[in-house]
Each structure stands twice: as structure tokens, then as C-alpha cells.
XYZ file of C-alpha atoms in Angstrom:
655
model
C 138.038 85.546 172.033
C 140.502 83.173 169.941
C 140.881 79.564 171.153
C 144.665 80.566 172.061
C 144.092 83.439 174.633
C 140.910 81.325 175.608
C 142.979 78.064 176.898
C 145.525 80.339 178.899
C 142.659 82.224 179.726
C 141.754 78.563 181.919
C 144.894 77.541 182.993
C 145.424 76.161 186.848
C 148.828 77.101 186.739
C 150.089 74.549 189.228
C 149.263 72.185 185.987
C 150.525 74.603 183.316
C 152.290 71.964 181.872
C 150.377 69.019 181.631
C 148.018 71.369 178.772
C 148.191 70.752 175.384
C 150.858 73.314 173.472
C 148.321 74.788 171.390
C 150.990 77.539 170.048
C 153.848 74.597 169.581
C 151.166 73.150 166.878
C 150.572 76.006 165.216
C 154.320 75.955 164.426
C 154.404 73.107 163.686
C 151.392 73.939 160.963
C 153.482 77.489 160.434
C 150.691 79.815 162.261
C 153.002 81.427 164.177
C 155.262 83.702 163.286
C 158.013 81.250 165.356
C 158.191 79.947 161.721
C 159.079 83.200 160.218
C 158.578 83.151 155.955
C 157.991 79.283 155.480
C 154.033 79.797 155.029
C 154.672 79.511 151.480
C 157.049 76.169 151.217
C 155.301 72.659 150.296
C 153.878 70.949 153.101
C 155.340 67.308 153.116
C 155.053 64.013 154.707
C 157.609 64.515 157.524
C 156.004 67.844 158.331
C 152.682 65.425 157.377
C 154.209 63.183 160.328
C 156.128 65.664 162.920
C 152.286 67.614 163.446
C 150.170 63.628 163.799
C 153.019 62.663 166.084
C 153.573 65.632 168.287
C 149.482 66.040 168.397
C 148.486 61.853 169.027
C 152.423 60.698 170.814
C 152.509 64.039 172.664
C 149.929 66.427 173.919
C 147.807 63.546 174.282
C 148.890 60.860 175.596
C 150.013 63.992 178.446
C 146.913 64.840 178.654
C 145.799 61.587 179.475
C 148.138 60.113 181.477
C 148.543 63.357 183.902
C 144.221 63.365 183.778
C 144.424 59.464 185.032
C 147.724 59.429 187.867
C 145.550 62.779 188.500
C 142.238 60.943 189.017
C 143.982 57.897 191.558
C 145.432 60.182 193.450
C 142.001 61.545 195.049
C 140.578 57.960 195.009
C 143.126 56.887 197.110
C 142.576 60.175 199.283
C 138.630 59.633 199.379
C 139.415 55.963 200.600
C 142.349 57.798 202.901
C 139.190 59.971 204.555
C 136.782 57.188 204.767
C 139.674 55.396 206.432
C 139.511 57.572 209.315
C 136.108 58.079 209.559
C 135.659 53.713 210.065
C 138.205 54.868 213.143
C 136.496 57.325 213.797
C 133.126 55.393 214.346
C 135.437 52.141 215.284
C 136.834 54.798 218.586
C 132.741 56.410 219.120
C 131.837 52.882 219.343
C 134.326 51.849 221.724
C 133.314 54.896 224.171
C 130.072 53.367 223.905
C 130.718 49.891 225.284
C 133.416 51.660 228.051
C 135.553 52.747 227.176
C 137.984 55.858 227.121
C 135.789 58.859 225.361
C 137.357 61.923 222.888
C 138.469 65.334 223.953
C 134.835 67.106 222.522
C 137.625 69.929 221.237
C 139.831 67.426 219.444
C 136.775 65.689 217.916
C 136.194 68.598 216.399
C 139.376 69.660 215.232
C 138.915 66.076 213.812
C 135.594 67.220 211.476
C 137.142 70.244 210.503
C 140.335 68.916 209.322
C 138.208 66.038 207.294
C 135.801 68.593 206.189
C 138.991 70.726 204.619
C 140.090 67.140 203.402
C 136.929 66.983 200.937
C 136.566 71.210 199.844
C 140.950 70.179 198.504
C 138.966 66.707 197.029
C 136.302 68.262 195.679
C 137.419 71.710 194.377
C 140.822 69.451 191.993
C 137.611 67.146 190.767
C 136.146 70.260 189.764
C 139.703 71.833 188.334
C 140.634 68.038 186.610
C 137.098 68.216 184.701
C 138.076 71.899 183.565
C 141.351 70.156 182.331
C 139.858 67.478 180.613
C 137.815 69.545 178.735
C 139.770 72.853 177.860
C 143.136 69.105 176.355
C 140.179 68.062 174.362
C 137.669 71.194 172.249
C 142.112 72.299 171.926
C 143.387 68.838 170.115
C 139.550 69.206 167.645
C 141.061 73.246 166.784
C 143.929 71.805 165.924
C 143.094 69.067 164.195
C 141.022 71.099 163.270
C 143.480 74.006 161.283
C 144.849 71.185 160.328
C 142.737 69.319 157.867
C 141.795 73.594 157.093
C 145.001 74.339 156.219
C 147.466 71.552 155.236
C 144.238 68.838 154.890
C 144.799 68.097 150.865
C 146.828 64.583 151.598
C 145.288 63.942 155.180
C 142.998 64.712 156.669
C 143.764 64.490 160.901
C 139.800 64.727 161.999
C 138.955 60.702 162.097
C 142.019 59.316 163.451
C 142.179 61.355 166.107
C 137.919 61.531 166.641
C 138.574 57.466 166.815
C 141.324 57.601 169.052
C 139.923 59.997 172.394
C 137.697 57.488 172.400
C 139.397 55.178 173.204
C 140.914 57.036 176.291
C 138.862 57.757 179.307
C 140.282 61.684 179.739
C 137.372 62.712 177.297
C 134.727 60.372 179.143
C 135.821 59.957 182.978
C 132.846 59.344 184.691
C 133.261 61.781 188.068
C 129.754 60.900 189.904
C 130.408 57.627 192.193
C 133.817 59.777 193.458
C 131.969 62.815 194.002
C 128.364 60.245 195.927
C 130.993 59.007 198.650
C 131.775 62.699 199.228
C 128.655 63.324 199.556
C 128.533 60.448 201.910
C 132.114 61.963 203.845
C 130.563 65.376 203.208
C 126.875 64.266 205.366
C 128.049 62.367 207.608
C 130.934 64.886 208.553
C 127.930 67.657 208.814
C 125.993 65.643 210.899
C 128.819 65.510 213.998
C 129.652 68.987 213.452
C 126.262 69.279 214.410
C 125.239 71.439 211.401
C 122.258 72.067 210.409
C 122.276 71.290 206.197
C 118.541 69.454 205.881
C 118.158 65.169 204.899
C 121.453 63.589 204.764
C 122.550 61.442 202.314
C 122.405 58.326 203.781
C 123.299 55.918 201.107
C 125.511 56.891 197.470
C 123.099 57.611 194.525
C 122.280 60.862 193.465
C 120.179 62.779 194.998
C 116.036 62.991 193.552
C 112.457 64.070 193.655
C 110.533 62.108 196.147
C 108.386 60.317 193.216
C 110.459 62.686 189.895
C 112.193 60.847 187.415
C 115.149 59.289 186.483
C 116.601 60.381 182.803
C 118.964 57.726 180.823
C 119.888 58.460 177.794
C 121.435 56.072 175.014
C 123.070 56.568 171.468
C 122.043 53.374 169.393
C 123.298 52.885 165.833
C 121.160 52.105 162.704
C 121.909 48.559 162.701
C 120.310 48.255 166.387
C 117.855 50.268 165.950
C 114.846 48.027 164.591
C 116.522 45.015 167.507
C 115.814 47.670 169.876
C 112.567 48.317 169.528
C 111.283 45.118 169.195
C 112.592 44.384 173.367
C 110.131 48.181 174.202
C 107.932 46.251 172.301
C 107.227 43.154 174.479
C 106.730 45.276 177.068
C 105.088 48.982 176.793
C 103.144 49.125 173.323
C 103.632 52.499 171.246
C 102.001 55.808 172.109
C 100.828 58.781 169.671
C 101.236 62.216 171.852
C 99.799 65.841 170.486
C 99.659 69.080 172.741
C 96.093 67.479 173.440
C 96.805 63.865 174.126
C 97.884 60.532 174.076
C 96.909 57.483 172.750
C 98.183 53.605 171.551
C 99.386 54.014 168.026
C 97.068 52.723 165.289
C 98.465 50.928 162.198
C 98.753 53.480 159.812
C 99.492 55.827 162.534
C 103.054 58.529 161.804
C 105.551 58.657 164.229
C 104.947 62.921 164.682
C 107.488 64.791 163.854
C 108.945 67.812 166.239
C 110.894 70.808 165.677
C 111.942 72.558 168.957
C 113.687 75.895 168.444
C 115.955 77.341 170.133
C 117.347 80.928 172.142
C 120.664 82.467 173.174
C 122.651 85.113 171.855
C 125.570 85.856 169.365
C 128.111 85.234 172.542
C 126.486 81.707 172.825
C 126.665 82.541 176.951
C 123.646 80.049 177.471
C 125.683 77.322 175.626
C 129.297 77.757 177.590
C 126.585 77.873 180.630
C 125.089 74.980 179.758
C 127.823 72.782 178.995
C 129.938 73.754 182.051
C 126.492 72.434 184.146
C 126.016 75.595 185.869
C 123.330 76.139 188.859
C 120.949 78.262 188.199
C 121.545 78.258 183.692
C 118.557 79.140 182.241
C 117.121 77.631 178.065
C 114.344 79.211 176.162
C 112.747 77.162 173.246
C 109.408 76.719 170.386
C 108.671 73.500 169.926
C 105.777 72.526 168.198
C 104.637 69.576 166.329
C 104.382 67.968 161.932
C 105.133 70.992 159.316
C 104.850 74.717 160.918
C 102.142 75.045 157.523
C 99.397 73.201 159.271
C 99.156 75.647 161.945
C 100.137 73.473 164.865
C 100.224 75.113 168.562
C 103.062 75.701 169.429
C 104.006 76.010 172.466
C 107.078 78.388 174.360
C 109.594 76.498 176.577
C 111.809 78.062 179.686
C 113.898 75.314 181.663
C 115.957 76.368 184.311
C 118.738 73.583 185.905
C 118.487 74.362 190.189
C 120.603 72.402 192.784
C 120.981 68.312 191.637
C 119.730 67.090 189.070
C 116.170 68.708 188.723
C 114.804 71.452 186.323
C 111.777 74.013 186.905
C 110.118 74.607 183.312
C 108.245 77.824 182.704
C 106.224 77.260 179.435
C 103.188 78.246 177.935
C 101.053 77.555 174.941
C 101.381 80.277 171.396
C 99.707 80.780 168.009
C 102.772 81.330 165.645
C 101.351 84.433 164.452
C 101.803 85.995 167.085
C 105.462 84.931 167.809
C 107.032 87.776 167.141
C 105.565 89.968 168.117
C 106.552 88.490 171.548
C 110.271 88.657 171.636
C 110.010 91.345 171.024
C 108.087 92.503 173.494
C 104.444 93.798 171.713
C 102.599 91.977 173.100
C 101.586 90.495 175.857
C 99.476 87.393 175.705
C 96.582 89.687 176.237
C 93.853 88.093 174.421
C 95.442 84.445 176.124
C 94.881 85.714 178.904
C 91.338 88.034 178.577
C 90.126 84.284 177.039
C 90.897 82.250 180.039
C 90.124 85.345 182.967
C 86.175 84.296 180.942
C 86.643 81.232 181.801
C 88.617 80.993 185.048
C 87.376 84.273 186.678
C 90.214 86.728 186.964
C 91.639 86.465 190.382
C 92.450 82.764 189.502
C 95.675 81.232 190.245
C 95.349 80.506 186.398
C 95.714 83.820 185.723
C 97.849 84.299 187.678
C 100.341 82.339 186.952
C 99.481 82.143 182.685
C 100.662 86.282 183.605
C 103.814 85.563 186.068
C 105.042 83.053 183.320
C 104.897 85.684 180.181
C 106.207 87.719 182.329
C 109.475 85.528 183.392
C 109.997 84.129 180.249
C 110.060 88.149 178.360
C 112.221 89.679 180.980
C 114.370 86.768 180.345
C 114.147 87.880 176.862
C 115.189 91.049 176.675
C 117.509 91.212 179.719
C 119.602 88.028 177.676
C 119.069 89.648 174.631
C 118.114 86.264 172.961
C 117.233 84.825 169.206
C 116.662 81.783 167.891
C 120.145 80.242 166.871
C 118.921 77.319 166.301
C 116.460 74.565 165.093
C 116.588 70.647 165.442
C 114.124 67.990 163.845
C 113.703 64.399 164.992
C 111.055 61.524 164.737
C 110.030 60.798 168.309
C 108.845 57.383 169.001
C 107.123 57.521 172.431
C 106.150 53.847 174.628
C 104.571 54.186 177.167
C 100.762 51.974 178.657
C 98.897 54.559 179.038
C 97.852 55.307 182.713
C 100.477 54.405 184.319
C 103.898 55.750 184.080
C 106.571 54.495 186.574
C 108.200 53.180 183.079
C 108.569 56.295 180.116
C 110.666 55.572 176.911
C 111.173 58.037 173.702
C 113.265 56.936 170.788
C 114.255 59.974 168.438
C 115.076 59.735 164.756
C 115.938 61.812 161.705
C 117.593 64.275 164.703
C 119.165 67.071 161.805
C 120.198 69.664 163.634
C 119.885 73.779 161.237
C 121.278 76.848 161.560
C 117.858 79.200 162.267
C 120.662 82.543 162.977
C 122.192 86.335 161.249
C 124.774 86.647 162.804
C 126.739 86.960 159.286
C 124.187 90.096 158.326
C 125.608 89.458 154.755
C 124.615 86.050 154.495
C 122.023 85.304 156.946
C 120.394 81.983 157.246
C 117.888 83.190 158.334
C 115.640 86.462 157.919
C 116.180 89.352 160.420
C 112.876 90.293 160.194
C 111.493 86.883 160.624
C 111.699 84.683 163.649
C 111.887 81.105 161.127
C 113.157 80.563 158.235
C 110.408 80.922 156.193
C 112.128 78.354 153.752
C 111.970 75.062 155.128
C 108.077 76.311 156.777
C 106.434 76.996 154.283
C 107.521 74.395 151.818
C 106.951 72.634 154.082
C 110.226 70.362 154.053
C 111.156 67.244 155.922
C 114.329 65.290 156.906
C 116.733 64.840 155.552
C 116.555 68.834 154.131
C 117.962 68.221 151.148
C 117.943 72.187 150.477
C 119.559 73.560 152.854
C 123.233 74.870 152.312
C 125.690 72.914 153.133
C 126.969 74.235 156.937
C 123.784 74.536 157.874
C 122.732 71.487 158.509
C 124.370 69.094 161.101
C 122.315 65.384 160.712
C 122.666 63.254 163.954
C 124.104 60.217 162.620
C 122.431 57.704 165.230
C 119.261 57.564 167.270
C 118.932 58.650 170.660
C 116.438 56.764 173.334
C 116.009 57.983 176.626
C 114.905 55.942 179.638
C 112.408 57.952 182.152
C 112.081 55.452 184.975
C 110.363 56.869 188.398
C 111.518 56.476 191.377
C 109.919 54.852 194.706
C 111.950 53.781 197.146
C 112.070 50.283 197.936
C 111.380 49.810 193.751
C 113.769 48.841 191.551
C 113.359 49.021 188.086
C 112.160 46.459 186.273
C 114.861 43.747 184.610
C 114.083 44.315 181.168
C 115.132 47.768 181.494
C 118.506 46.788 183.183
C 118.804 44.369 180.791
C 118.455 47.100 177.806
C 120.523 49.300 179.603
C 123.291 46.697 180.298
C 122.919 45.759 176.719
C 125.156 45.744 173.574
C 122.979 48.094 171.902
C 122.374 51.315 173.024
C 125.703 53.346 174.028
C 125.672 55.583 177.075
C 124.982 59.443 176.771
C 125.031 61.079 179.624
C 123.817 64.472 179.713
C 123.306 64.771 176.012
C 121.601 67.698 175.197
C 119.798 68.503 171.579
C 120.968 72.056 171.985
C 124.266 71.520 172.661
C 124.653 69.263 170.182
C 123.588 71.434 167.711
C 125.543 75.165 168.430
C 129.234 71.952 168.925
C 127.689 71.130 165.166
C 127.355 74.395 163.166
C 128.791 76.907 165.048
C 132.448 75.617 165.416
C 134.619 78.946 165.097
C 132.119 81.153 167.162
C 133.140 78.706 170.819
C 135.876 77.692 172.326
C 134.862 74.257 174.693
C 133.120 71.156 172.700
C 131.061 68.781 175.078
C 132.700 64.835 175.524
C 130.400 62.893 173.346
C 131.550 64.458 170.004
C 134.671 62.439 169.659
C 131.571 59.317 169.850
C 130.435 61.141 166.295
C 132.606 59.696 163.526
C 133.428 56.895 165.673
C 132.152 53.049 165.036
C 129.082 52.972 168.775
C 128.655 49.132 167.793
C 130.014 46.387 170.432
C 130.140 42.983 171.024
C 127.938 41.313 173.084
C 130.675 39.807 175.470
C 132.644 42.600 175.302
C 129.234 45.230 176.652
C 128.568 42.080 179.111
C 132.407 41.991 180.907
C 132.479 45.623 180.860
C 128.549 45.888 182.671
C 130.212 43.470 185.200
C 133.091 46.122 185.900
C 130.631 48.925 186.301
C 128.169 46.996 188.696
C 131.296 45.479 191.000
C 132.987 48.746 190.999
C 130.143 50.742 192.448
C 129.493 47.886 194.170
C 133.007 47.979 195.550
C 131.675 52.503 195.767
C 128.728 50.985 197.995
C 130.466 49.539 200.422
C 133.369 52.538 201.022
C 130.308 54.404 201.554
C 128.313 52.779 203.858
C 130.633 51.081 206.698
C 130.757 54.333 207.882
C 127.958 56.178 208.059
C 125.764 53.478 209.294
C 123.509 52.407 206.031
C 122.838 49.172 205.352
C 125.137 48.666 202.069
C 122.685 46.059 199.598
C 123.975 42.918 198.686
C 127.955 41.700 197.958
C 128.191 42.644 193.493
C 128.793 39.220 192.835
C 129.332 38.411 188.812
C 127.821 36.309 186.592
C 129.384 32.886 185.030
C 128.770 34.475 181.663
C 126.991 35.888 178.595
C 123.544 34.210 177.414
C 125.081 34.437 174.023
C 128.758 33.298 174.016
C 128.352 29.883 172.872
C 125.742 27.795 171.399
C 123.338 25.834 172.720
C 123.750 23.289 170.361
C 127.267 22.903 171.878
C 126.752 22.710 175.719
C 123.668 20.152 175.889
C 126.029 17.748 174.025
C 128.477 18.305 176.235
C 125.993 17.087 179.714
C 124.941 14.919 178.586
C 126.332 12.152 179.919
C 126.023 13.992 183.294
C 122.489 13.667 183.494
C 122.187 18.122 184.822
C 121.104 20.421 183.751
C 123.995 23.156 182.177
C 121.426 26.393 183.020
C 121.343 24.572 186.952
C 123.071 25.771 190.107
C 125.010 24.788 192.606
C 122.592 24.651 195.270
C 120.183 21.947 193.049
C 123.068 20.241 193.232
C 123.699 19.870 196.720
C 119.873 19.141 197.332
C 119.976 16.702 194.925
C 122.715 15.181 196.203
C 121.526 14.938 200.293
C 124.751 17.569 201.389
C 123.048 20.889 203.116
C 122.342 23.571 201.502
C 125.299 25.802 203.342
C 128.144 28.129 201.453
C 131.574 25.220 200.918
C 134.519 26.954 202.602
C 137.108 29.810 201.350
C 139.708 27.067 201.136
C 137.893 24.914 198.524
C 137.559 25.360 194.388
C 135.030 25.270 192.160
C 135.206 24.936 188.455
C 132.298 26.312 186.968
C 130.143 23.306 184.796
C 129.959 24.536 181.188
C 127.142 25.867 179.779
C 126.651 28.167 182.917
C 124.882 30.091 180.322
C 121.325 29.363 180.303
C 122.426 29.204 184.521
C 118.757 32.442 183.885
C 116.521 30.257 182.318
C 116.115 28.305 186.112
C 114.504 29.201 189.061
C 117.601 29.409 191.828
C 117.132 28.920 195.483
C 118.224 32.114 197.479
C 120.911 31.473 200.583
C 119.261 33.973 202.406
C 118.795 33.665 205.711
C 115.015 34.027 205.573
C 114.884 31.296 202.704
C 116.815 28.375 204.138
C 114.745 28.628 208.028
C 111.909 28.067 205.732
C 113.632 25.788 204.239
C 114.937 24.087 206.857
C 110.433 23.500 207.577
C 108.902 20.407 207.673
C 106.157 20.620 205.368
C 102.926 19.111 206.137
C 101.502 17.188 202.700
C 98.187 16.496 201.686
C 97.000 12.979 201.521
C 97.559 10.728 199.737
C 101.146 13.138 198.523
C 104.594 11.412 199.575
C 107.775 13.143 199.438
C 109.503 12.458 196.364
C 112.220 11.282 197.068
C 114.555 11.448 193.068
C 114.821 15.018 190.909
C 112.572 14.318 188.092
C 114.941 15.964 185.983
C 117.767 12.381 187.354
C 115.534 9.579 185.735
C 117.103 10.746 181.834
C 119.712 12.475 179.861
C 118.480 15.930 179.671
C 118.490 18.021 176.059
C 117.321 21.328 175.792
C 117.517 21.709 171.820
C 118.908 25.284 169.896
C 114.970 25.661 168.714
C 114.281 25.822 172.610
C 116.776 27.712 173.707
C 115.863 29.929 171.267
C 112.339 30.626 172.391
C 113.571 30.522 176.087
C 114.912 33.466 174.483
C 112.616 35.851 172.912
């Protein structure tokens, strides 16, 4: 289906005027009948200026302004619902204290109206996400048409990629808003007495008990070594094989992994996965090393379920059986027979294998699947053996290769084979220089994935949070190798692109100070959302967010130590420590008092601070019995003379 037709079918009528005017852009490129007989006229600088101005300054600005305004309105409507529910909770508390009770019908009517408003907001959020996606795709399609037909002197797509990366409409994270809606849904249903399962008590996304939460990031090649060394301080490198895992030896290479993905000629699985439809499945064959070395292959089907969970069906298969298995001629009889001899004909393992084989073959037959894309990459894995709380993988040298037979005159893969023999028989490896242009796409970054096991009342390790919020990585939520490979190699066959495509031709490196400030803003926003949700559902919200004073890499340590030379106070000393040393009580100051942050506050993280909790204050207030012969000190050692922190000491502590 052509994109123009797909765009018309995707338009939400009340927002029609806010969508990209794709027809006008085509007319400016002289691809439409609007400009009769003008296709052969020369393409001038004025024509170029008109097209670029219309695309970048008119269409993109219109789309972005509408997205920003609509999202702001949705947040305001959400806040209004929260305020109404807070008043409802306050009314219930007043009733319990002897006030007049609300009429039951009035309560039900109020909750039903609130539920309808939540439904309306949820639907608008869904429409807005689709609006952003289709317009993002339209802008890329228009730029591609320009570069193909009018790009002899000027290429618009690189300029567009930079502009798209700077606009929030294609990267807005709707999750915090959805979590707030989820909490309100839970409250409303609970008060209506509906049976909907366990209520949501906080805004965190649902995860299985003891399950993993996955975080994905792009890593620029210049930051790759620093990321590796940061992780190596805490986790060893592991070598994974289908049979075992062990700590890597000095001479051992990271394994190369190949995944062969399936789809149909209409790219149905790609479209469903991009739209994040519940119940969508994907299928791949994966192996380690070179196929000519006859490694064990794994047939793997993954199905997305409600929430962020997934269900996997997999089994091992030899490469000589893959072709007949895909055609439905081989049903893993030999493997089932061997397992039956070891485990017994009626064992659960045999039954499960038969079920998995039938499940995958039915999926291939009904969906008319065939190998369509190859992803090849080198994986470095980090994990403490026997301790799976944190698992990290770093994929480098990532390349995507076409594996399809869509063009019968020039197929990428022999239709009689299940894989590309020109690659596997010769043992070709990255960078696949012998593959024809247009059949291979080399990913410009490394891909970092951090999986943290969610355990109740246990926070992430501090070093993990520091790495995820640092300037060394760029967050890439919902990134998929399958989706990216299809989008980069089959753009003429699809009508939707993932949002992260705009980062492929831009510089993702960030200034450390800017990254620090962005993380502070993100945490403040998250704390604000948590407090808004917890105020009416009665849950214990986290402590209010207190922004860090400054980035630990902002200034030179030598300059700060000189600046505090005369005062005799450590640059990183906390206010509580200073108060104690001056004989003052450790009580919070009044709101009217103003303080100027002490210079050199970047060192504050290197020194212990006193807790201001009631429990900690009570413990400090106790009279401690000193051992015999020990007298209570009357001054701090730091006050004996000026304290100097040499640069080499500061750097050693940082390491």
C-alpha cells in the first residue's frame, strides 16, 4: 500500500488539519498532477528552498506544536481527575470522623463519570501516539522522495534527522501518564467493588514476581571502552554457549551470534510489533559462531502478553533439518524419540516438546512465514556466576542483512534454501564487505541491555543507576533488532518507522554536565508523578526528590581545594556536619532563611552525610556509654588545620 493511502486511512477526523500535508510536499517535488508539465523543468535553488521550508519550518512545526499542546492538555485533564479523587477521599475521611455520608447513588455516579473521563484520556493518548508515528513516517518518506528525485546537489534527509531528533513529538514517553491513569483506574474500580485483580499501589510498571526489568541503550563507539571498564569493576565477563556459561579467559573471543528472523511478504509481524499489539508473536532461528562449524541451532518463538511480559517457546534443531521443518515435512521425530528413550514416552518433557513443535509449525503455516532478515553481532556478557540479580549484555559490530526472496528476478536468498549460502558457506563475517549495497545495514552504535531482577524492597545497585543516567549511554526504550532491521532495509515495503530511526544519522554523544542536568529533571518529574498518584490511593510515596547540588565533573578539584583553604571546612562537607561542628542542633532551617551552596559541593558524594529521619535523630540523641579510658572529643580533627585534597587523591577516589 502506498504511503499516501495509508496516511488517509490513519487520519483521525477531528485532527485532520494537523497532519502532515503529504500531497502538498509531493506537489512541490513536482510528483503530482497539480503541476502539469513541470516535471522536466530544471530544479532551482528557489524550488529547493520552498520544499525545505515547507517540510521543516511549516509541516514539522505544525505537527510538533499540536503534539505538545495536546499532550499538555491531557496532563491537565489527568491532574483534574486526580484532584477530584483527592476530594472524594477527603470526603470519605470526613464521613469516618462523623460527617454527613454521601448518598450511595451519588458516589456511584461520581465514580462512573470519572471512569468515563479516564477512558476518554486513555483513548486520546493512544490517538496521539499514532498521530506522532504516522507524521514521523511521512516526514521521512517526503525526504526520501526528495533525495531520490531532486537530491543531485542537496540531501535533505540528514538535515531532517537532526531536526527530528531535537523535537519531542517523535520521542515523547507516555509511560508516566499511563501509570497515573492506571492508578486512578485501580482506585475507581476498587471503590465500585469490581473484581479486577490486584490493585495498583504505585506507578511502577507491572512486573512478574522475581522477573527482570530490561533497560536498553545506545553506546557511541568513542564511549564503548569506558562503558566496558565501568561494568568490569562490578561484573566479570562471561562466555555463553548453549550448554554452559563460564568466566572468560584472557585469550577467549566474544562469541558471534546470528539471528534469522521470519515474516511474511506483507511484513505483518513487523507492523504488529511496531504497534505493540498484545499477543503478537515473532520467530527466529539463532546460533553461535559460524554455521559451517555445525553449531546447535535454537528455534525460538516469542509472544508478547499483557503488560511487559513475554512467553517463549523454543527447542534445539540441527541445521540439516531446518528446511524440512519450515516446509512442515519434518516434525522433530528423531529428537522426540531420543527424549522418549531417556525420559519415558509419557514424560512431561516429551509432551512439552511435541507441543512446542506443533505450536511453531502451525504458526509458520498459518502466517505464511519465511526467513526475511539476518542480524549478526558480537556479544559481550557480564554477570557474576550463580548471581543473576544484574545481567548485562553489550552487542557490537551489529549488522542487518536481507534474507528475503521478494524480488524473484534478483533474490537475496536462494528460494530453495532456508539461509544465504553465499555468506555461511564462505564463513564471511563482519563487516560483510562482499554483500551488495542495499542488502546490508551496519548499525552505527553498540547496543547495551541491562536486566535487573525486581525484588521487593530492594533498590537497583547504585552503580547501575549511575551508568544508566550517565552521558556514556543514550536511552533506547523498546528497541528491537527485528524492527530496526526491517525499517532500515525494507523502507520501500513498509508504511511506519520506529522513532529511534532519527538517531541513526545524528551524534548521540552528550556533554556530561548536560546529561547530569537532564537526569535531575527526569527524577524531579518522576517524583512529582509519584506524589500525585500516592496522594489519593493511600500508598506510601517515596521521599520528596532533592536535586543534587552539582555534577561531580563540573570543575577542577584543585581549584575547589584552594578556594576552601582558609575556611578549614571540607568542600564536600554536608550542612548537618557543619552544624554539629559549630555546636548547633541538627534541625531543618526555616523556609525564610536562605543559604548559598558552598563552593566545591561536587565532592559531597565522597563524604558520609547524616540522615535526617526521625529514627536517625533519635539514635543520635541517645547518650552513648563510652569505654573505660575514652573521653568524649571536643573538636573535629578536620578543624585542627586546613584540609587539602590533592587532585590525584580526588581522581583515585573517583576511580
